[in-house]
Amino acid sequence: MATASVATDVQLSELADDPYPVFRRLRDEDPVAWVPAAGRYLVTRHEDVLAVERDQRVFSSVEQDSLMNRAIGRTLLRQDGAAHKRLRAAAEGPVRPRAVKNEWLPAFQRNADALIDGFFERGSVDLFAEFAGPLAGANLGTILGLRSATPADIQRWSQAFIDGCGNYGDDPEVWTRCAAAVAEVDAAVDEALPFVRENPDSSVLSSMLHAEDPLTPEEIRTNVRIFIGGGVNEPRDAIGVATYALLTHPDQLADVVAGQIAWRTVFEEAVRWVSPIGMYPREVTERTTLDGRTLEAGDRIGVVISSANRDERVFERPDEFDTRRGSGAHLAFGGGPHFCLGTWVARVSIAEVALPTLFRRLPELTLPEPGAVRMAGWVFRGPLALDASWRT
Ligand code: HEM
């Protein structure tokens, strides 16, 4: 392990509560900082994150003793090079921009409308629990092709996987729930495969099975898990953050409603401002230097994209939500070979459906207590609840 640096006083509870002041200090004083509480070097500047992303050979996604591997098996996210490319290519067709717009957008719209129909008359609801989460679960179910899985199943599995991947405390209950979810997902995949084998369709499952270089049933089971783990929380949190941001910045909301600012701009600025994935891991494969710090083979890195997205070297007034800022080089979807496969699912389902539909269908939408909205987390971050009301 390379020589330790400062930042030894950083506590995980402080990061979970509000990581941004800590990250600002690290960017200024120690941009590749050994943080004992995280057991990693945290890479916090935008240009250093890009340097890590550009060099997959030295900064590998294959992590020894990875909690993610233990929780959900070795998915494409923990592989490099040709093995990663093959798995990614098999899943890619249904999540390309044109496929998302042509195949999935109408279903995303139906999913959003059905949820709003269900609660409209109540006049107030926790939009995070009753809209953002269920919508993300329903949309993912739509594209995956797991015929027997309900949106509630998908949300539950996703949470169990996320908890497993972050089970640093080695809580046996978390492992039990995670293993149960793995078994249920495997059963849902096994149930769907024979049908999709005979009846190819536009789903991710079908794409994996009928790819030019098809995946084996075991590879399909494993890699469906990363879609479930990665495809619910992040869109849910992005919907929550974007809605909160607009409702607390009425001048910007007025410009959006007047058509002067695009919904897509709102979405991109929201995920820059509060990135749903704040940090992801890499492992050093050989001695190297990053921003003046020497790293050794085996050192663990935390790629802190939520800090890169608030780097004042790239973004002016980075702590402000500002849809008029005009620049767009955020790294909320990552930046290298593992660049988020669901980027266009998120963009279309949120910027073209979820946000415009919410603000169109819920007149005078407001947060009665904006000060009570709490965000939490630094590895994943988003609101805990979003109690809103409207005129019925
Ligand atoms: C706002 C929403 C989302 C954000 C901010 C986000 C963010 C990310 C990030 C940062 C990564 C890279 C992680 C790493 O390199 O370790 C990633 C990978 C991934 N995401 Fe997303 N994601 C979002 C939505 C989705 C959705 C909706 C899906 C599924 C449809 C999805 C599926 C995946 C998959 C499969 C990977 C692994 C790609 C690979 O290893 O090549 N994501 N995502």
Coordinates of C-alpha atoms and ligand atoms in Angstrom, one line a residue:
M1 CA 0.0 0.0 0.0
A2 CA 1.3 3.5 -0.8
T3 CA 2.2 6.0 1.8
A4 CA -0.8 7.4 3.7
S5 CA -1.9 11.0 3.3
V6 CA -4.1 13.4 5.2
A7 CA -7.9 13.2 5.2
T8 CA -7.7 10.6 7.9
D9 CA -10.4 12.4 9.9
V10 CA -13.1 11.9 7.3
Q11 CA -16.0 9.9 8.8
L12 CA -18.5 7.9 6.7
S13 CA -21.4 9.4 8.6
E14 CA -20.3 12.9 7.6
L15 CA -20.1 11.8 4.0
A16 CA -23.5 10.2 4.1
D17 CA -25.0 13.3 5.6
D18 CA -23.5 16.0 3.4
P19 CA -20.4 14.9 1.4
Y20 CA -19.9 18.1 -0.6
P21 CA -17.9 20.2 1.9
V22 CA -15.5 17.3 2.5
F23 CA -15.1 16.7 -1.2
R24 CA -14.3 20.3 -1.8
R25 CA -11.6 20.2 0.8
L26 CA -10.2 17.0 -0.7
R27 CA -10.2 18.5 -4.2
D28 CA -8.3 21.5 -3.0
E29 CA -5.9 19.9 -0.5
D30 CA -5.5 16.2 -1.4
P31 CA -7.1 15.2 -4.7
V32 CA -6.0 11.5 -4.4
A33 CA -6.5 11.1 -0.7
W34 CA -6.1 8.0 1.4
V35 CA -9.4 7.9 3.4
P36 CA -9.1 5.2 6.1
A37 CA -12.8 5.2 6.8
A38 CA -13.5 4.3 3.2
G39 CA -10.5 1.9 2.9
R40 CA -9.6 3.6 -0.4
Y41 CA -7.9 6.5 -2.1
L42 CA -10.7 8.9 -3.1
V43 CA -10.2 10.5 -6.5
T44 CA -12.1 13.7 -6.3
R45 CA -11.1 16.0 -9.2
H46 CA -12.8 15.9 -12.6
E47 CA -9.6 15.5 -14.6
D48 CA -8.3 12.7 -12.4
V49 CA -11.5 10.8 -12.7
L50 CA -11.2 11.1 -16.5
A51 CA -7.6 9.8 -16.3
V52 CA -8.7 6.8 -14.3
E53 CA -11.5 6.1 -16.7
R54 CA -9.2 6.3 -19.7
D55 CA -6.9 3.6 -18.4
Q56 CA -8.8 0.4 -17.7
R57 CA -5.5 -1.6 -17.8
V58 CA -4.1 0.2 -14.7
F59 CA -7.4 1.0 -13.0
S60 CA -9.3 -2.2 -13.3
S61 CA -13.0 -2.9 -12.6
V62 CA -12.0 -6.4 -11.4
E63 CA -11.8 -5.9 -7.6
Q64 CA -10.5 -8.7 -5.3
D65 CA -12.9 -9.6 -2.5
S66 CA -15.6 -7.4 -4.1
L67 CA -18.8 -7.2 -2.1
M68 CA -20.7 -6.8 -5.4
N69 CA -19.4 -10.2 -6.6
R70 CA -20.4 -11.8 -3.3
A71 CA -23.8 -10.2 -3.4
I72 CA -24.9 -10.8 -7.1
G73 CA -22.0 -12.7 -8.8
R74 CA -19.5 -11.5 -11.3
T75 CA -21.5 -9.3 -13.7
L76 CA -20.2 -7.3 -16.6
L77 CA -19.5 -4.4 -14.2
R78 CA -16.7 -6.3 -12.6
Q79 CA -14.9 -7.4 -15.8
D80 CA -12.5 -5.7 -18.1
G81 CA -11.5 -5.9 -21.8
A82 CA -12.8 -8.5 -24.2
A83 CA -14.9 -10.4 -21.5
H84 CA -16.7 -7.2 -20.6
K85 CA -17.2 -6.1 -24.2
R86 CA -18.8 -9.4 -25.1
L87 CA -21.3 -9.3 -22.2
R88 CA -22.1 -5.6 -22.9
A89 CA -22.6 -6.2 -26.7
A90 CA -25.2 -8.9 -26.0
A91 CA -27.3 -6.6 -23.8
E92 CA -26.9 -3.3 -25.7
G93 CA -29.5 -3.4 -28.6
P94 CA -32.6 -2.7 -26.5
V95 CA -31.1 0.2 -24.6
R96 CA -29.7 2.1 -27.6
P97 CA -31.3 5.6 -28.1
R98 CA -33.5 4.7 -31.1
A99 CA -34.7 1.4 -29.5
V100 CA -35.6 3.3 -26.3
K101 CA -37.6 5.9 -28.2
N102 CA -39.3 3.6 -30.6
E103 CA -39.9 0.5 -28.4
W104 CA -40.2 1.7 -24.9
L105 CA -41.3 5.4 -24.7
P106 CA -45.0 4.6 -25.1
A107 CA -44.9 2.0 -22.3
F108 CA -42.9 4.5 -20.1
Q109 CA -45.7 7.0 -20.6
R110 CA -48.4 4.4 -19.8
N111 CA -46.5 3.5 -16.6
A112 CA -46.3 7.1 -15.5
D113 CA -50.0 7.9 -16.3
A114 CA -51.2 4.8 -14.5
L115 CA -49.4 5.7 -11.3
I116 CA -50.7 9.3 -11.4
D117 CA -54.2 8.1 -12.1
G118 CA -53.9 5.9 -9.0
F119 CA -53.2 8.8 -6.6
F120 CA -54.3 12.0 -8.3
E121 CA -57.6 12.5 -6.3
R122 CA -55.7 12.3 -3.0
G123 CA -54.1 15.7 -3.7
S124 CA -50.9 14.9 -1.9
V125 CA -48.5 12.1 -1.8
D126 CA -44.8 11.2 -1.1
L127 CA -43.7 11.4 -4.8
F128 CA -40.5 9.5 -4.0
A129 CA -42.2 6.4 -2.6
E130 CA -45.4 6.5 -4.7
F131 CA -44.2 7.8 -8.0
A132 CA -40.4 7.8 -8.6
G133 CA -39.6 4.3 -7.1
P134 CA -42.6 2.4 -8.6
L135 CA -42.1 4.1 -12.0
A136 CA -38.5 3.1 -12.1
G137 CA -39.4 -0.5 -11.2
A138 CA -42.2 -0.6 -13.8
N139 CA -40.0 0.8 -16.6
L140 CA -37.2 -1.6 -15.9
G141 CA -39.7 -4.5 -15.9
T142 CA -40.9 -3.3 -19.2
I143 CA -37.5 -3.5 -20.9
L144 CA -36.1 -6.6 -19.2
G145 CA -38.7 -9.1 -20.4
L146 CA -39.1 -11.0 -17.0
R147 CA -42.7 -11.9 -17.7
S148 CA -43.7 -13.0 -14.2
A149 CA -42.0 -10.1 -12.3
T150 CA -44.2 -7.3 -11.0
P151 CA -42.8 -3.7 -10.5
A152 CA -42.9 -4.3 -6.8
D153 CA -40.8 -7.4 -7.1
I154 CA -38.2 -5.5 -9.2
Q155 CA -38.0 -2.7 -6.6
R156 CA -37.6 -5.2 -3.7
W157 CA -34.9 -7.2 -5.5
S158 CA -33.1 -4.0 -6.5
Q159 CA -33.0 -2.8 -2.9
A160 CA -31.8 -6.3 -1.7
F161 CA -29.0 -6.2 -4.2
I162 CA -28.0 -2.6 -3.4
D163 CA -27.9 -3.5 0.3
G164 CA -25.8 -6.6 -0.4
C165 CA -23.4 -4.7 -2.6
G166 CA -22.9 -2.2 0.3
N167 CA -22.9 -4.7 3.2
Y168 CA -19.6 -3.5 4.6
G169 CA -20.9 -4.3 8.1
D170 CA -21.3 -8.0 7.0
D171 CA -24.9 -8.0 8.4
P172 CA -26.1 -11.7 8.0
E173 CA -29.7 -10.5 7.5
V174 CA -28.7 -8.4 4.5
W175 CA -26.9 -11.5 3.0
T176 CA -30.0 -13.6 3.6
R177 CA -32.3 -11.1 1.9
C178 CA -29.8 -10.7 -1.0
A179 CA -29.5 -14.5 -1.5
A180 CA -33.3 -14.8 -1.5
A181 CA -33.6 -12.0 -4.1
V182 CA -30.9 -13.7 -6.3
A183 CA -32.9 -17.0 -6.1
E184 CA -36.2 -15.2 -7.1
V185 CA -34.5 -13.4 -10.0
D186 CA -33.0 -16.6 -11.2
A187 CA -36.4 -18.3 -11.1
A188 CA -38.0 -15.4 -13.0
V189 CA -35.2 -15.7 -15.7
D190 CA -35.6 -19.5 -15.9
E191 CA -39.4 -19.1 -16.3
A192 CA -39.0 -16.5 -19.1
L193 CA -36.2 -18.1 -21.1
P194 CA -38.1 -20.9 -22.8
F195 CA -40.8 -18.5 -24.1
V196 CA -38.2 -15.9 -25.3
R197 CA -36.2 -18.7 -27.0
E198 CA -39.3 -19.5 -29.1
N199 CA -40.5 -16.0 -29.4
P200 CA -37.7 -13.5 -29.8
D201 CA -38.8 -9.9 -28.8
S202 CA -37.3 -6.5 -28.1
S203 CA -36.4 -7.2 -24.4
V204 CA -33.0 -7.2 -22.8
L205 CA -33.5 -10.9 -22.0
S206 CA -34.1 -11.8 -25.6
S207 CA -31.2 -9.7 -26.8
M208 CA -28.8 -11.6 -24.5
L209 CA -30.2 -15.0 -25.6
H210 CA -30.2 -14.3 -29.3
A211 CA -27.1 -12.1 -29.5
E212 CA -24.5 -12.8 -32.3
D213 CA -22.4 -14.3 -29.5
P214 CA -25.2 -15.5 -27.2
L215 CA -24.9 -15.6 -23.4
T216 CA -25.3 -18.9 -21.6
P217 CA -28.3 -19.2 -19.2
E218 CA -26.0 -18.7 -16.3
E219 CA -24.5 -15.6 -17.8
I220 CA -28.0 -14.2 -18.4
R221 CA -29.0 -14.9 -14.8
T222 CA -26.0 -13.1 -13.5
N223 CA -26.1 -10.1 -15.8
V224 CA -29.9 -9.5 -15.4
R225 CA -29.0 -8.9 -11.7
I226 CA -26.8 -5.9 -12.5
F227 CA -29.7 -4.4 -14.6
I228 CA -32.0 -4.8 -11.6
G229 CA -29.4 -3.5 -9.1
G230 CA -28.5 -0.5 -11.3
G231 CA -31.7 0.3 -13.1
V232 CA -34.1 1.3 -10.2
N233 CA -32.4 3.3 -7.5
E234 CA -30.6 5.7 -9.8
P235 CA -33.6 6.7 -12.0
R236 CA -35.7 6.9 -8.8
D237 CA -33.3 9.3 -7.1
A238 CA -32.8 11.4 -10.3
I239 CA -36.6 11.9 -10.6
G240 CA -36.7 12.8 -6.9
V241 CA -33.8 15.3 -7.1
A242 CA -35.0 16.9 -10.4
T243 CA -38.5 17.4 -9.0
Y244 CA -37.2 18.8 -5.7
A245 CA -34.8 21.1 -7.6
L246 CA -37.6 22.6 -9.8
L247 CA -40.0 23.0 -7.0
T248 CA -37.4 24.9 -4.9
H249 CA -36.3 27.0 -7.9
P250 CA -39.6 28.5 -9.2
D251 CA -37.9 30.9 -11.6
Q252 CA -36.3 28.0 -13.4
L253 CA -39.5 26.0 -13.3
A254 CA -41.3 28.9 -15.0
D255 CA -38.7 28.9 -17.8
V256 CA -39.1 25.2 -18.3
V257 CA -42.9 25.3 -18.4
A258 CA -42.6 28.2 -20.9
G259 CA -40.4 26.0 -23.1
Q260 CA -37.3 28.2 -22.7
I261 CA -35.3 25.4 -20.9
A262 CA -35.5 21.8 -22.1
W263 CA -36.6 19.0 -19.8
R264 CA -33.4 17.2 -20.9
T265 CA -31.4 20.1 -19.5
V266 CA -33.2 19.8 -16.2
F267 CA -32.4 16.1 -16.0
E268 CA -28.7 16.6 -16.9
E269 CA -28.2 19.4 -14.4
A270 CA -30.0 17.4 -11.7
V271 CA -27.7 14.4 -12.0
R272 CA -24.7 16.7 -12.1
W273 CA -25.9 18.5 -9.0
V274 CA -26.7 15.4 -6.9
S275 CA -25.3 12.4 -8.7
P276 CA -27.3 9.3 -8.0
I277 CA -24.1 7.2 -8.0
G278 CA -21.6 9.2 -6.0
M279 CA -18.6 6.8 -6.0
Y280 CA -17.6 3.5 -7.6
P281 CA -14.5 1.3 -7.1
R282 CA -11.5 0.5 -9.2
E283 CA -8.3 -1.4 -8.3
V284 CA -4.8 -0.5 -9.3
T285 CA -3.0 -3.3 -11.2
E286 CA 0.6 -1.9 -11.3
R287 CA 2.6 0.9 -9.7
T288 CA 1.4 4.3 -11.2
T289 CA 1.2 8.0 -10.4
L290 CA -2.1 9.9 -10.3
D291 CA -2.0 13.7 -9.7
G292 CA 1.4 13.4 -8.0
R293 CA 0.5 10.5 -5.7
T294 CA 2.2 7.1 -6.2
L295 CA -0.2 4.1 -6.1
E296 CA 0.8 0.5 -5.9
A297 CA -0.7 -2.7 -7.4
G298 CA -3.6 -3.8 -5.2
D299 CA -4.5 -0.3 -4.0
R300 CA -8.2 0.5 -4.0
I301 CA -9.6 3.6 -5.6
G302 CA -12.9 5.3 -5.1
V303 CA -13.9 7.2 -8.2
V304 CA -15.9 10.0 -6.8
I305 CA -18.0 11.3 -9.7
S306 CA -20.3 13.3 -7.4
S307 CA -17.2 15.3 -6.5
A308 CA -16.0 15.6 -10.1
N309 CA -19.4 16.9 -10.9
R310 CA -18.9 19.8 -8.5
D311 CA -15.3 20.5 -9.4
E312 CA -15.0 24.3 -9.5
R313 CA -12.2 23.8 -12.1
V314 CA -14.9 22.7 -14.5
F315 CA -18.2 24.1 -13.3
E316 CA -18.8 27.7 -12.1
R317 CA -20.8 27.9 -8.8
P318 CA -20.9 24.1 -8.8
D319 CA -23.1 23.8 -5.6
E320 CA -25.9 25.7 -7.3
F321 CA -28.6 24.0 -9.3
D322 CA -28.6 26.1 -12.5
T323 CA -30.2 24.9 -15.7
R324 CA -28.8 28.0 -17.4
R325 CA -25.2 27.1 -16.8
G326 CA -24.8 25.9 -20.4
S327 CA -21.9 23.4 -19.9
G328 CA -22.5 19.7 -19.9
A329 CA -19.4 17.7 -19.2
H330 CA -20.8 15.9 -16.1
L331 CA -19.7 12.4 -15.3
A332 CA -22.9 11.1 -13.6
F333 CA -23.1 8.1 -16.0
G334 CA -19.3 7.4 -15.7
G335 CA -16.8 8.0 -18.4
G336 CA -15.1 4.9 -19.7
P337 CA -15.9 1.4 -21.0
H338 CA -18.5 0.9 -18.2
F339 CA -20.4 4.1 -19.2
C340 CA -23.9 3.4 -18.0
L341 CA -25.8 1.1 -20.3
G342 CA -29.1 2.5 -19.2
T343 CA -28.2 6.2 -20.0
W344 CA -30.9 6.5 -22.7
V345 CA -33.5 4.6 -20.7
A346 CA -32.9 7.2 -17.9
R347 CA -32.9 10.2 -20.3
V348 CA -36.0 9.2 -22.1
S349 CA -38.0 7.8 -19.2
I350 CA -37.2 10.8 -17.0
A351 CA -36.7 13.8 -19.3
E352 CA -39.3 12.9 -21.9
V353 CA -41.8 11.2 -19.7
A354 CA -41.6 11.4 -15.9
L355 CA -40.9 15.1 -15.3
P356 CA -43.1 16.6 -18.0
T357 CA -45.9 14.3 -17.1
L358 CA -45.7 15.1 -13.4
F359 CA -45.7 18.9 -13.9
R360 CA -48.4 18.7 -16.6
R361 CA -50.8 16.5 -14.7
L362 CA -50.4 17.8 -11.2
P363 CA -51.6 21.5 -11.2
E364 CA -49.9 23.8 -8.8
L365 CA -47.6 21.1 -7.6
T366 CA -45.8 22.2 -4.5
L367 CA -43.7 21.0 -1.5
P368 CA -45.6 22.1 1.6
E369 CA -42.3 21.7 3.6
P370 CA -39.3 22.1 1.4
G371 CA -37.0 22.4 4.4
A372 CA -38.0 19.0 5.6
V373 CA -36.7 17.2 2.5
R374 CA -33.6 15.2 3.4
M375 CA -31.0 13.8 1.0
A376 CA -28.7 11.0 2.2
G377 CA -25.8 8.9 1.1
W378 CA -22.5 9.3 -0.7
V379 CA -22.0 6.0 -2.6
F380 CA -25.6 6.4 -3.7
R381 CA -27.4 9.7 -2.9
G382 CA -31.0 10.9 -3.2
P383 CA -34.0 12.2 -1.2
L384 CA -35.5 10.0 1.5
A385 CA -39.0 11.3 0.8
L386 CA -40.7 14.0 -1.2
D387 CA -44.1 15.0 0.2
A388 CA -45.9 17.1 -2.4
S389 CA -49.4 18.4 -2.9
W390 CA -51.4 19.8 -5.8
R391 CA -54.8 21.1 -6.7
T392 CA -57.3 18.4 -7.6
Ligands
HEM1 C1 -30.1 8.5 -13.7 C2 -30.0 7.2 -13.8 C3 -28.7 6.4 -13.8 C4 -27.4 6.8 -13.4 C5 -27.0 8.2 -12.8 C6 -26.5 5.7 -13.7 C7 -25.2 5.7 -13.4 C8 -24.3 4.6 -13.8 C9 -22.8 4.7 -13.6 C10 -22.1 5.8 -13.0 C11 -22.3 3.5 -14.1 C12 -20.8 3.1 -14.1 C13 -20.4 2.4 -12.8 C14 -19.0 1.9 -12.8 O1 -18.3 2.2 -13.8 O2 -18.6 1.3 -11.9 C15 -23.4 2.7 -14.5 C16 -23.3 1.5 -15.1 C17 -24.4 0.7 -15.5 N1 -25.7 1.1 -15.5 FE1 -26.5 2.9 -14.9 N2 -27.3 4.6 -14.2 C18 -28.6 5.1 -14.3 C19 -29.6 4.3 -14.8 C20 -29.5 3.0 -15.3 C21 -30.6 2.2 -15.8 C22 -32.1 2.8 -16.0 C23 -30.1 1.0 -16.2 C24 -30.9 -0.2 -16.8 C25 -31.8 0.0 -17.7 C26 -28.7 1.0 -15.9 C27 -27.9 0.0 -16.1 C28 -26.5 0.0 -15.9 C29 -25.6 -1.1 -16.2 C30 -26.0 -2.5 -16.8 C31 -24.3 -0.7 -16.0 C32 -23.0 -1.5 -16.2 C33 -22.4 -1.1 -17.5 C34 -21.0 -1.8 -17.8 O3 -20.4 -2.4 -16.8 O4 -20.6 -1.8 -18.9 N3 -28.4 2.2 -15.3 N4 -24.6 3.4 -14.3

